[in-house]
Amino acid sequence: MFANALNDRISRVAAANIGVALAVVSLKYVAYLVSGSVALFSDALESIVNVMTALTAYFAIRMSAKPPDSDHPFGHSKAEFLAAMFEGAMIAVAAVLILIKAYSSLTEGETLEQSFLGLGINSVATIINAGWAWALIKWGTDWRSPALIADGHHLFTDVITSVGVIIGLSLAILTGWSFLDPLIAAIVAVNILGMGYRIATDSMSRLMDQAASPEIEARIRGAIEANGVGAVQAHDIRTRQAGRALFIEFHLVVPGSMTVDEAHAICDRLEDSIEKNIEGSEVVIHVEPEYKAKPEDSGAVPL
Ligand code: ZN
Ligand code: ZN
């Protein structure tokens, strides 16, 4: 399949993902309205997180695909981190809302109405979620899209939460222990809070120009070693990730008597091989004469 057709498909699934998430949230909210259950309320709010995740993924896929322009010569790949940080903050708000509601329900007591109707509606939403999660993982695997696979796995953890909520609420109804309802809600809220914290801290660290993983660094060094014939050494290798883009720069020491033509040919060869080897990478090389060489224990790559 051509890359563009594939991108179109991924982007269409990302759009459909928003629709499914909205439908599931609506169903779960109706389930809360008819039952008055705080646990079902918490499950509905957790699904709002999915709507935001779906929006973020769609926004990130569209925005990052935008080619560099004069305002943003390095491209737009950081858009997804900003979106993810916003998402993390919204998730925290959802968790706090649930905790407030659970607390007031615990202190004031509550009456569950039409709980079985609420449970039934929530179950339908949960089945839709499970089916969609399965489809996302299958498409993601077929089309090699880590974003879709991650989204599918995330949805599955929600399905597990929903099943827990359904079992817990059924227990509350059967035993008449109404405190179980806000208790389940509080557990869901703490879980959501943890999720928001992970999303926010992860995207923050990436926004601060996080370096490539040690595996990628090793592949870069390998490509330099294999293609640096004619140069003396490479040092000060620095990498920074910006979404799917990876910016790589290093110093290349060549004999001072080498012509610009020859040094440039080595640079082009190195740039080509690294960029081909590591998807999304962009390489910039700074050329230096041999007296600028660094000792090997500084992490320099001898050539
Ligand atoms: Zn240097
Ligand atoms: Zn050039």
PDB file of C-alpha atoms and ligand atoms in Angstrom:
ATOM      1  CA  MET A   1       0.000   0.000   0.000  1.00  0.00           C
ATOM      2  CA  PHE A   2       1.192   3.560  -0.723  1.00  0.00           C
ATOM      3  CA  ALA A   3       2.204   5.613   2.291  1.00  0.00           C
ATOM      4  CA  ASN A   4      -0.359   8.331   1.518  1.00  0.00           C
ATOM      5  CA  ALA A   5      -3.275   5.923   1.188  1.00  0.00           C
ATOM      6  CA  LEU A   6      -2.196   4.363   4.481  1.00  0.00           C
ATOM      7  CA  ASN A   7      -1.982   7.770   6.196  1.00  0.00           C
ATOM      8  CA  ASP A   8      -5.482   8.540   4.907  1.00  0.00           C
ATOM      9  CA  ARG A   9      -6.802   5.311   6.388  1.00  0.00           C
ATOM     10  CA  ILE A  10      -5.109   5.890   9.742  1.00  0.00           C
ATOM     11  CA  SER A  11      -6.464   9.419   9.801  1.00  0.00           C
ATOM     12  CA  ARG A  12     -10.006   8.170   8.934  1.00  0.00           C
ATOM     13  CA  VAL A  13      -9.867   5.602  11.757  1.00  0.00           C
ATOM     14  CA  ALA A  14      -8.633   8.356  14.105  1.00  0.00           C
ATOM     15  CA  ALA A  15     -11.696  10.439  13.122  1.00  0.00           C
ATOM     16  CA  ALA A  16     -14.075   7.480  13.587  1.00  0.00           C
ATOM     17  CA  ASN A  17     -12.443   6.918  16.983  1.00  0.00           C
ATOM     18  CA  ILE A  18     -13.775  10.317  18.141  1.00  0.00           C
ATOM     19  CA  GLY A  19     -17.306   9.348  17.058  1.00  0.00           C
ATOM     20  CA  VAL A  20     -17.198   6.002  18.885  1.00  0.00           C
ATOM     21  CA  ALA A  21     -15.805   7.632  22.042  1.00  0.00           C
ATOM     22  CA  LEU A  22     -18.605  10.261  21.976  1.00  0.00           C
ATOM     23  CA  ALA A  23     -21.273   7.564  21.543  1.00  0.00           C
ATOM     24  CA  VAL A  24     -19.860   5.529  24.462  1.00  0.00           C
ATOM     25  CA  VAL A  25     -19.696   8.597  26.743  1.00  0.00           C
ATOM     26  CA  SER A  26     -23.302   9.539  25.901  1.00  0.00           C
ATOM     27  CA  LEU A  27     -24.547   6.019  26.693  1.00  0.00           C
ATOM     28  CA  LYS A  28     -22.604   5.910  29.953  1.00  0.00           C
ATOM     29  CA  TYR A  29     -23.873   9.340  30.977  1.00  0.00           C
ATOM     30  CA  VAL A  30     -27.476   8.233  30.344  1.00  0.00           C
ATOM     31  CA  ALA A  31     -26.730   5.148  32.468  1.00  0.00           C
ATOM     32  CA  TYR A  32     -25.644   7.495  35.288  1.00  0.00           C
ATOM     33  CA  LEU A  33     -28.702   9.778  34.870  1.00  0.00           C
ATOM     34  CA  VAL A  34     -31.250   6.954  35.128  1.00  0.00           C
ATOM     35  CA  SER A  35     -29.507   5.305  38.114  1.00  0.00           C
ATOM     36  CA  GLY A  36     -27.953   8.199  40.046  1.00  0.00           C
ATOM     37  CA  SER A  37     -24.965   5.919  40.735  1.00  0.00           C
ATOM     38  CA  VAL A  38     -21.651   7.675  41.452  1.00  0.00           C
ATOM     39  CA  ALA A  39     -19.772   4.615  40.189  1.00  0.00           C
ATOM     40  CA  LEU A  40     -21.500   4.887  36.807  1.00  0.00           C
ATOM     41  CA  PHE A  41     -20.790   8.652  36.867  1.00  0.00           C
ATOM     42  CA  SER A  42     -17.086   7.917  37.362  1.00  0.00           C
ATOM     43  CA  ASP A  43     -17.133   5.415  34.520  1.00  0.00           C
ATOM     44  CA  ALA A  44     -18.742   8.027  32.232  1.00  0.00           C
ATOM     45  CA  LEU A  45     -16.098  10.606  33.168  1.00  0.00           C
ATOM     46  CA  GLU A  46     -13.356   8.087  32.501  1.00  0.00           C
ATOM     47  CA  SER A  47     -14.757   7.751  28.987  1.00  0.00           C
ATOM     48  CA  ILE A  48     -14.598  11.520  28.519  1.00  0.00           C
ATOM     49  CA  VAL A  49     -10.872  10.945  28.835  1.00  0.00           C
ATOM     50  CA  ASN A  50     -11.181   8.688  25.775  1.00  0.00           C
ATOM     51  CA  VAL A  51     -12.906  11.428  23.801  1.00  0.00           C
ATOM     52  CA  MET A  52      -9.964  13.704  24.617  1.00  0.00           C
ATOM     53  CA  THR A  53      -7.414  11.021  23.812  1.00  0.00           C
ATOM     54  CA  ALA A  54      -9.162  10.417  20.492  1.00  0.00           C
ATOM     55  CA  LEU A  55      -9.214  14.158  19.717  1.00  0.00           C
ATOM     56  CA  THR A  56      -5.532  14.455  20.663  1.00  0.00           C
ATOM     57  CA  ALA A  57      -4.537  11.507  18.485  1.00  0.00           C
ATOM     58  CA  TYR A  58      -6.484  12.914  15.525  1.00  0.00           C
ATOM     59  CA  PHE A  59      -5.049  16.397  16.051  1.00  0.00           C
ATOM     60  CA  ALA A  60      -1.533  14.993  16.433  1.00  0.00           C
ATOM     61  CA  ILE A  61      -1.754  12.839  13.294  1.00  0.00           C
ATOM     62  CA  ARG A  62      -3.039  15.788  11.199  1.00  0.00           C
ATOM     63  CA  MET A  63      -0.810  18.465  12.708  1.00  0.00           C
ATOM     64  CA  SER A  64       2.456  16.507  12.765  1.00  0.00           C
ATOM     65  CA  ALA A  65       1.946  15.545   9.123  1.00  0.00           C
ATOM     66  CA  LYS A  66       2.039  19.233   8.134  1.00  0.00           C
ATOM     67  CA  PRO A  67       5.319  19.894   6.309  1.00  0.00           C
ATOM     68  CA  PRO A  68       7.759  22.486   7.734  1.00  0.00           C
ATOM     69  CA  ASP A  69       6.954  26.091   6.761  1.00  0.00           C
ATOM     70  CA  SER A  70       8.741  29.446   7.164  1.00  0.00           C
ATOM     71  CA  ASP A  71       7.289  29.975  10.669  1.00  0.00           C
ATOM     72  CA  HIS A  72       8.190  26.452  11.807  1.00  0.00           C
ATOM     73  CA  PRO A  73      11.209  25.319   9.806  1.00  0.00           C
ATOM     74  CA  PHE A  74      11.660  22.224  12.033  1.00  0.00           C
ATOM     75  CA  GLY A  75       8.111  21.011  11.386  1.00  0.00           C
ATOM     76  CA  HIS A  76       5.106  20.688  13.694  1.00  0.00           C
ATOM     77  CA  SER A  77       5.805  17.403  15.418  1.00  0.00           C
ATOM     78  CA  LYS A  78       5.739  18.837  18.949  1.00  0.00           C
ATOM     79  CA  ALA A  79       2.019  19.573  18.579  1.00  0.00           C
ATOM     80  CA  GLU A  80       1.135  16.194  20.008  1.00  0.00           C
ATOM     81  CA  PHE A  81       3.025  16.805  23.279  1.00  0.00           C
ATOM     82  CA  LEU A  82       1.163  20.049  23.926  1.00  0.00           C
ATOM     83  CA  ALA A  83      -2.084  18.254  23.209  1.00  0.00           C
ATOM     84  CA  ALA A  84      -1.099  15.405  25.530  1.00  0.00           C
ATOM     85  CA  MET A  85      -0.213  17.794  28.373  1.00  0.00           C
ATOM     86  CA  PHE A  86      -3.615  19.427  28.012  1.00  0.00           C
ATOM     87  CA  GLU A  87      -5.142  15.970  28.038  1.00  0.00           C
ATOM     88  CA  GLY A  88      -3.307  15.075  31.268  1.00  0.00           C
ATOM     89  CA  ALA A  89      -4.625  18.248  32.938  1.00  0.00           C
ATOM     90  CA  MET A  90      -8.214  17.524  31.840  1.00  0.00           C
ATOM     91  CA  ILE A  91      -7.940  13.965  33.165  1.00  0.00           C
ATOM     92  CA  ALA A  92      -6.913  15.339  36.566  1.00  0.00           C
ATOM     93  CA  VAL A  93      -9.974  17.619  36.547  1.00  0.00           C
ATOM     94  CA  ALA A  94     -12.220  14.612  35.784  1.00  0.00           C
ATOM     95  CA  ALA A  95     -10.700  12.677  38.714  1.00  0.00           C
ATOM     96  CA  VAL A  96     -11.264  15.585  41.128  1.00  0.00           C
ATOM     97  CA  LEU A  97     -14.905  15.900  39.990  1.00  0.00           C
ATOM     98  CA  ILE A  98     -15.471  12.215  40.742  1.00  0.00           C
ATOM     99  CA  LEU A  99     -13.841  12.480  44.186  1.00  0.00           C
ATOM    100  CA  ILE A 100     -16.031  15.457  45.112  1.00  0.00           C
ATOM    101  CA  LYS A 101     -19.152  13.600  44.023  1.00  0.00           C
ATOM    102  CA  ALA A 102     -18.107  10.396  45.805  1.00  0.00           C
ATOM    103  CA  TYR A 103     -17.442  12.341  49.018  1.00  0.00           C
ATOM    104  CA  SER A 104     -20.818  14.100  49.024  1.00  0.00           C
ATOM    105  CA  SER A 105     -22.559  10.832  48.243  1.00  0.00           C
ATOM    106  CA  LEU A 106     -20.780   9.133  51.156  1.00  0.00           C
ATOM    107  CA  THR A 107     -21.589  11.885  53.662  1.00  0.00           C
ATOM    108  CA  GLU A 108     -25.141  12.634  52.513  1.00  0.00           C
ATOM    109  CA  GLY A 109     -26.120   9.113  51.557  1.00  0.00           C
ATOM    110  CA  GLU A 110     -27.814   8.368  48.266  1.00  0.00           C
ATOM    111  CA  THR A 111     -30.683   6.467  46.761  1.00  0.00           C
ATOM    112  CA  LEU A 112     -30.041   4.342  43.723  1.00  0.00           C
ATOM    113  CA  GLU A 113     -32.915   4.352  41.265  1.00  0.00           C
ATOM    114  CA  GLN A 114     -33.418   2.106  38.265  1.00  0.00           C
ATOM    115  CA  SER A 115     -29.964   0.709  38.882  1.00  0.00           C
ATOM    116  CA  PHE A 116     -30.461  -2.301  36.641  1.00  0.00           C
ATOM    117  CA  LEU A 117     -31.489  -0.118  33.687  1.00  0.00           C
ATOM    118  CA  GLY A 118     -28.337   1.957  34.319  1.00  0.00           C
ATOM    119  CA  LEU A 119     -26.214  -1.179  34.518  1.00  0.00           C
ATOM    120  CA  GLY A 120     -27.748  -2.487  31.285  1.00  0.00           C
ATOM    121  CA  ILE A 121     -27.036   0.734  29.355  1.00  0.00           C
ATOM    122  CA  ASN A 122     -23.487   0.861  30.745  1.00  0.00           C
ATOM    123  CA  SER A 123     -22.938  -2.764  29.669  1.00  0.00           C
ATOM    124  CA  VAL A 124     -23.962  -1.956  26.087  1.00  0.00           C
ATOM    125  CA  ALA A 125     -21.442   0.922  26.061  1.00  0.00           C
ATOM    126  CA  THR A 126     -18.766  -1.365  27.484  1.00  0.00           C
ATOM    127  CA  ILE A 127     -19.362  -3.999  24.783  1.00  0.00           C
ATOM    128  CA  ILE A 128     -19.063  -1.312  22.064  1.00  0.00           C
ATOM    129  CA  ASN A 129     -15.800  -0.174  23.690  1.00  0.00           C
ATOM    130  CA  ALA A 130     -14.395  -3.718  23.781  1.00  0.00           C
ATOM    131  CA  GLY A 131     -15.262  -4.346  20.117  1.00  0.00           C
ATOM    132  CA  TRP A 132     -13.715  -1.052  19.027  1.00  0.00           C
ATOM    133  CA  ALA A 133     -10.571  -1.674  21.103  1.00  0.00           C
ATOM    134  CA  TRP A 134     -10.155  -5.042  19.376  1.00  0.00           C
ATOM    135  CA  ALA A 135     -10.593  -3.407  15.930  1.00  0.00           C
ATOM    136  CA  LEU A 136      -8.065  -0.631  16.734  1.00  0.00           C
ATOM    137  CA  ILE A 137      -5.409  -3.166  17.772  1.00  0.00           C
ATOM    138  CA  LYS A 138      -6.040  -5.244  14.637  1.00  0.00           C
ATOM    139  CA  TRP A 139      -5.825  -2.243  12.266  1.00  0.00           C
ATOM    140  CA  GLY A 140      -2.876  -0.811  14.168  1.00  0.00           C
ATOM    141  CA  THR A 141      -1.021  -4.111  13.797  1.00  0.00           C
ATOM    142  CA  ASP A 142      -1.903  -4.482  10.094  1.00  0.00           C
ATOM    143  CA  TRP A 143      -0.910  -0.887   9.268  1.00  0.00           C
ATOM    144  CA  ARG A 144       1.997  -0.678  11.745  1.00  0.00           C
ATOM    145  CA  SER A 145       0.619   2.351  13.559  1.00  0.00           C
ATOM    146  CA  PRO A 146       1.841   2.426  17.181  1.00  0.00           C
ATOM    147  CA  ALA A 147      -0.628   5.248  17.929  1.00  0.00           C
ATOM    148  CA  LEU A 148      -3.642   3.092  17.011  1.00  0.00           C
ATOM    149  CA  ILE A 149      -2.294   0.069  18.922  1.00  0.00           C
ATOM    150  CA  ALA A 150      -1.648   2.191  22.033  1.00  0.00           C
ATOM    151  CA  ASP A 151      -5.139   3.632  21.800  1.00  0.00           C
ATOM    152  CA  GLY A 152      -6.629   0.139  21.535  1.00  0.00           C
ATOM    153  CA  HIS A 153      -4.721  -1.069  24.607  1.00  0.00           C
ATOM    154  CA  HIS A 154      -5.806   2.024  26.527  1.00  0.00           C
ATOM    155  CA  LEU A 155      -9.444   1.316  25.636  1.00  0.00           C
ATOM    156  CA  PHE A 156      -9.042  -2.247  26.915  1.00  0.00           C
ATOM    157  CA  THR A 157      -7.949  -1.015  30.335  1.00  0.00           C
ATOM    158  CA  ASP A 158     -11.139   1.083  30.365  1.00  0.00           C
ATOM    159  CA  VAL A 159     -13.193  -1.983  29.541  1.00  0.00           C
ATOM    160  CA  ILE A 160     -11.634  -3.715  32.555  1.00  0.00           C
ATOM    161  CA  THR A 161     -12.515  -0.715  34.789  1.00  0.00           C
ATOM    162  CA  SER A 162     -16.092  -0.789  33.472  1.00  0.00           C
ATOM    163  CA  VAL A 163     -16.398  -4.510  34.195  1.00  0.00           C
ATOM    164  CA  GLY A 164     -15.156  -3.813  37.739  1.00  0.00           C
ATOM    165  CA  VAL A 165     -17.700  -1.015  38.135  1.00  0.00           C
ATOM    166  CA  ILE A 166     -20.530  -3.233  36.847  1.00  0.00           C
ATOM    167  CA  ILE A 167     -19.623  -6.093  39.211  1.00  0.00           C
ATOM    168  CA  GLY A 168     -19.190  -3.723  42.178  1.00  0.00           C
ATOM    169  CA  LEU A 169     -22.463  -1.913  41.571  1.00  0.00           C
ATOM    170  CA  SER A 170     -24.347  -5.192  41.137  1.00  0.00           C
ATOM    171  CA  LEU A 171     -22.931  -6.228  44.496  1.00  0.00           C
ATOM    172  CA  ALA A 172     -24.051  -2.930  46.049  1.00  0.00           C
ATOM    173  CA  ILE A 173     -27.594  -3.441  44.744  1.00  0.00           C
ATOM    174  CA  LEU A 174     -27.800  -7.108  45.808  1.00  0.00           C
ATOM    175  CA  THR A 175     -26.385  -6.552  49.313  1.00  0.00           C
ATOM    176  CA  GLY A 176     -27.952  -3.146  49.878  1.00  0.00           C
ATOM    177  CA  TRP A 177     -24.540  -1.748  50.910  1.00  0.00           C
ATOM    178  CA  SER A 178     -24.919   1.623  49.198  1.00  0.00           C
ATOM    179  CA  PHE A 179     -21.495   2.843  50.423  1.00  0.00           C
ATOM    180  CA  LEU A 180     -19.953   0.466  47.862  1.00  0.00           C
ATOM    181  CA  ASP A 181     -21.112   2.793  45.068  1.00  0.00           C
ATOM    182  CA  PRO A 182     -19.062   5.900  46.050  1.00  0.00           C
ATOM    183  CA  LEU A 183     -16.224   3.599  47.127  1.00  0.00           C
ATOM    184  CA  ILE A 184     -15.946   2.117  43.625  1.00  0.00           C
ATOM    185  CA  ALA A 185     -16.122   5.655  42.201  1.00  0.00           C
ATOM    186  CA  ALA A 186     -13.210   6.749  44.412  1.00  0.00           C
ATOM    187  CA  ILE A 187     -11.094   3.782  43.243  1.00  0.00           C
ATOM    188  CA  VAL A 188     -11.828   4.713  39.610  1.00  0.00           C
ATOM    189  CA  ALA A 189     -10.903   8.355  40.360  1.00  0.00           C
ATOM    190  CA  VAL A 190      -7.523   7.401  41.844  1.00  0.00           C
ATOM    191  CA  ASN A 191      -6.843   5.204  38.814  1.00  0.00           C
ATOM    192  CA  ILE A 192      -7.729   8.090  36.447  1.00  0.00           C
ATOM    193  CA  LEU A 193      -5.492  10.450  38.430  1.00  0.00           C
ATOM    194  CA  GLY A 194      -2.534   8.068  37.986  1.00  0.00           C
ATOM    195  CA  MET A 195      -3.221   7.877  34.260  1.00  0.00           C
ATOM    196  CA  GLY A 196      -3.315  11.677  33.931  1.00  0.00           C
ATOM    197  CA  TYR A 197      -0.078  11.998  35.888  1.00  0.00           C
ATOM    198  CA  ARG A 198       1.718   9.519  33.602  1.00  0.00           C
ATOM    199  CA  ILE A 199       0.463  11.209  30.411  1.00  0.00           C
ATOM    200  CA  ALA A 200       1.385  14.709  31.637  1.00  0.00           C
ATOM    201  CA  THR A 201       4.873  13.885  32.986  1.00  0.00           C
ATOM    202  CA  ASP A 202       5.748  11.797  29.952  1.00  0.00           C
ATOM    203  CA  SER A 203       4.803  14.539  27.486  1.00  0.00           C
ATOM    204  CA  MET A 204       6.511  17.208  29.601  1.00  0.00           C
ATOM    205  CA  SER A 205       9.790  15.298  29.571  1.00  0.00           C
ATOM    206  CA  ARG A 206       9.534  14.891  25.797  1.00  0.00           C
ATOM    207  CA  LEU A 207       8.770  18.585  25.320  1.00  0.00           C
ATOM    208  CA  MET A 208      12.107  19.364  27.052  1.00  0.00           C
ATOM    209  CA  ASP A 209      13.998  17.898  24.091  1.00  0.00           C
ATOM    210  CA  GLN A 210      14.400  14.384  25.469  1.00  0.00           C
ATOM    211  CA  ALA A 211      17.357  12.455  24.001  1.00  0.00           C
ATOM    212  CA  ALA A 212      16.865   9.368  21.843  1.00  0.00           C
ATOM    213  CA  SER A 213      16.802   5.966  23.569  1.00  0.00           C
ATOM    214  CA  PRO A 214      20.140   4.138  24.120  1.00  0.00           C
ATOM    215  CA  GLU A 215      19.165   1.648  21.340  1.00  0.00           C
ATOM    216  CA  ILE A 216      18.710   4.476  18.833  1.00  0.00           C
ATOM    217  CA  GLU A 217      21.985   6.090  20.017  1.00  0.00           C
ATOM    218  CA  ALA A 218      23.752   2.766  19.415  1.00  0.00           C
ATOM    219  CA  ARG A 219      22.282   2.564  15.907  1.00  0.00           C
ATOM    220  CA  ILE A 220      23.492   6.110  15.166  1.00  0.00           C
ATOM    221  CA  ARG A 221      27.031   5.254  16.323  1.00  0.00           C
ATOM    222  CA  GLY A 222      26.915   2.051  14.251  1.00  0.00           C
ATOM    223  CA  ALA A 223      25.885   3.974  11.116  1.00  0.00           C
ATOM    224  CA  ILE A 224      28.691   6.519  11.691  1.00  0.00           C
ATOM    225  CA  GLU A 225      31.271   3.742  12.143  1.00  0.00           C
ATOM    226  CA  ALA A 226      30.092   1.941   8.997  1.00  0.00           C
ATOM    227  CA  ASN A 227      30.006   5.015   6.742  1.00  0.00           C
ATOM    228  CA  GLY A 228      32.648   7.397   8.108  1.00  0.00           C
ATOM    229  CA  VAL A 229      35.575   6.132   6.007  1.00  0.00           C
ATOM    230  CA  GLY A 230      38.003   9.008   5.339  1.00  0.00           C
ATOM    231  CA  ALA A 231      37.162  10.923   8.535  1.00  0.00           C
ATOM    232  CA  VAL A 232      39.138  10.697  11.819  1.00  0.00           C
ATOM    233  CA  GLN A 233      36.423  10.633  14.462  1.00  0.00           C
ATOM    234  CA  ALA A 234      32.939  11.779  15.381  1.00  0.00           C
ATOM    235  CA  HIS A 235      32.196  13.365  18.782  1.00  0.00           C
ATOM    236  CA  ASP A 236      29.624  15.445  20.723  1.00  0.00           C
ATOM    237  CA  ILE A 237      26.743  13.411  19.334  1.00  0.00           C
ATOM    238  CA  ARG A 238      23.529  15.048  20.530  1.00  0.00           C
ATOM    239  CA  THR A 239      19.974  13.983  19.822  1.00  0.00           C
ATOM    240  CA  ARG A 240      16.591  15.453  20.615  1.00  0.00           C
ATOM    241  CA  GLN A 241      13.174  14.060  19.949  1.00  0.00           C
ATOM    242  CA  ALA A 242      10.251  16.135  18.748  1.00  0.00           C
ATOM    243  CA  GLY A 243       7.306  13.804  18.260  1.00  0.00           C
ATOM    244  CA  ARG A 244       8.021  11.477  15.390  1.00  0.00           C
ATOM    245  CA  ALA A 245      10.976  13.645  14.324  1.00  0.00           C
ATOM    246  CA  LEU A 246      14.467  12.987  15.699  1.00  0.00           C
ATOM    247  CA  PHE A 247      17.107  15.701  15.313  1.00  0.00           C
ATOM    248  CA  ILE A 248      20.718  14.467  15.378  1.00  0.00           C
ATOM    249  CA  GLU A 249      23.887  16.569  15.342  1.00  0.00           C
ATOM    250  CA  PHE A 250      27.557  15.791  15.839  1.00  0.00           C
ATOM    251  CA  HIS A 251      31.073  17.019  15.091  1.00  0.00           C
ATOM    252  CA  LEU A 252      33.053  15.193  12.413  1.00  0.00           C
ATOM    253  CA  VAL A 253      36.853  15.467  12.606  1.00  0.00           C
ATOM    254  CA  VAL A 254      38.594  15.169   9.196  1.00  0.00           C
ATOM    255  CA  PRO A 255      42.252  15.728   8.181  1.00  0.00           C
ATOM    256  CA  GLY A 256      42.742  19.527   7.987  1.00  0.00           C
ATOM    257  CA  SER A 257      44.190  19.196   4.497  1.00  0.00           C
ATOM    258  CA  MET A 258      41.067  17.528   3.106  1.00  0.00           C
ATOM    259  CA  THR A 259      39.182  19.560   0.488  1.00  0.00           C
ATOM    260  CA  VAL A 260      35.681  20.875   1.189  1.00  0.00           C
ATOM    261  CA  ASP A 261      34.494  18.636  -1.659  1.00  0.00           C
ATOM    262  CA  GLU A 262      35.819  15.483  -0.005  1.00  0.00           C
ATOM    263  CA  ALA A 263      34.580  16.420   3.507  1.00  0.00           C
ATOM    264  CA  HIS A 264      31.163  17.262   2.105  1.00  0.00           C
ATOM    265  CA  ALA A 265      30.962  13.898   0.330  1.00  0.00           C
ATOM    266  CA  ILE A 266      31.602  12.096   3.656  1.00  0.00           C
ATOM    267  CA  CYS A 267      28.961  14.251   5.381  1.00  0.00           C
ATOM    268  CA  ASP A 268      26.358  13.506   2.705  1.00  0.00           C
ATOM    269  CA  ARG A 269      27.109   9.787   2.920  1.00  0.00           C
ATOM    270  CA  LEU A 270      26.751   9.831   6.737  1.00  0.00           C
ATOM    271  CA  GLU A 271      23.567  11.920   6.637  1.00  0.00           C
ATOM    272  CA  ASP A 272      21.973   9.651   4.026  1.00  0.00           C
ATOM    273  CA  SER A 273      22.816   6.437   5.834  1.00  0.00           C
ATOM    274  CA  ILE A 274      21.612   7.649   9.260  1.00  0.00           C
ATOM    275  CA  GLU A 275      18.416   9.170   7.877  1.00  0.00           C
ATOM    276  CA  LYS A 276      17.667   5.944   5.982  1.00  0.00           C
ATOM    277  CA  ASN A 277      18.475   3.815   9.033  1.00  0.00           C
ATOM    278  CA  ILE A 278      16.422   5.791  11.550  1.00  0.00           C
ATOM    279  CA  GLU A 279      12.930   6.803  10.536  1.00  0.00           C
ATOM    280  CA  GLY A 280      12.095  10.480  10.966  1.00  0.00           C
ATOM    281  CA  SER A 281      15.678  11.526  11.666  1.00  0.00           C
ATOM    282  CA  GLU A 282      17.340  14.718  10.420  1.00  0.00           C
ATOM    283  CA  VAL A 283      21.127  15.011  10.670  1.00  0.00           C
ATOM    284  CA  VAL A 284      23.359  18.093  10.840  1.00  0.00           C
ATOM    285  CA  ILE A 285      27.159  17.654  10.884  1.00  0.00           C
ATOM    286  CA  HIS A 286      29.790  20.187  11.951  1.00  0.00           C
ATOM    287  CA  VAL A 287      33.200  19.581  10.296  1.00  0.00           C
ATOM    288  CA  GLU A 288      36.473  20.116  12.239  1.00  0.00           C
ATOM    289  CA  PRO A 289      40.239  19.648  11.577  1.00  0.00           C
ATOM    290  CA  GLU A 290      42.185  16.940  13.487  1.00  0.00           C
ATOM    291  CA  TYR A 291      43.529  19.129  16.322  1.00  0.00           C
ATOM    292  CA  LYS A 292      39.892  19.386  17.526  1.00  0.00           C
ATOM    293  CA  ALA A 293      39.765  15.613  18.092  1.00  0.00           C
ATOM    294  CA  LYS A 294      38.633  14.564  21.588  1.00  0.00           C
ATOM    295  CA  PRO A 295      39.947  11.708  23.791  1.00  0.00           C
ATOM    296  CA  GLU A 296      38.121   8.446  23.270  1.00  0.00           C
ATOM    297  CA  ASP A 297      36.787   8.298  26.839  1.00  0.00           C
ATOM    298  CA  SER A 298      34.660  11.364  25.979  1.00  0.00           C
ATOM    299  CA  GLY A 299      32.358   9.093  23.988  1.00  0.00           C
ATOM    300  CA  ALA A 300      33.962   9.897  20.634  1.00  0.00           C
ATOM    301  CA  VAL A 301      33.531   7.409  17.768  1.00  0.00           C
ATOM    302  CA  PRO A 302      36.958   6.604  16.240  1.00  0.00           C
ATOM    303  CA  LEU A 303      36.898   6.094  12.455  1.00  0.00           C
TER     304      LEU A 303
HETATM  305 ZN    ZN B   1      34.178  19.301  18.260  1.00  0.00          ZN
HETATM  306 ZN    ZN B   2      25.287  19.270   1.355  1.00  0.00          ZN
END
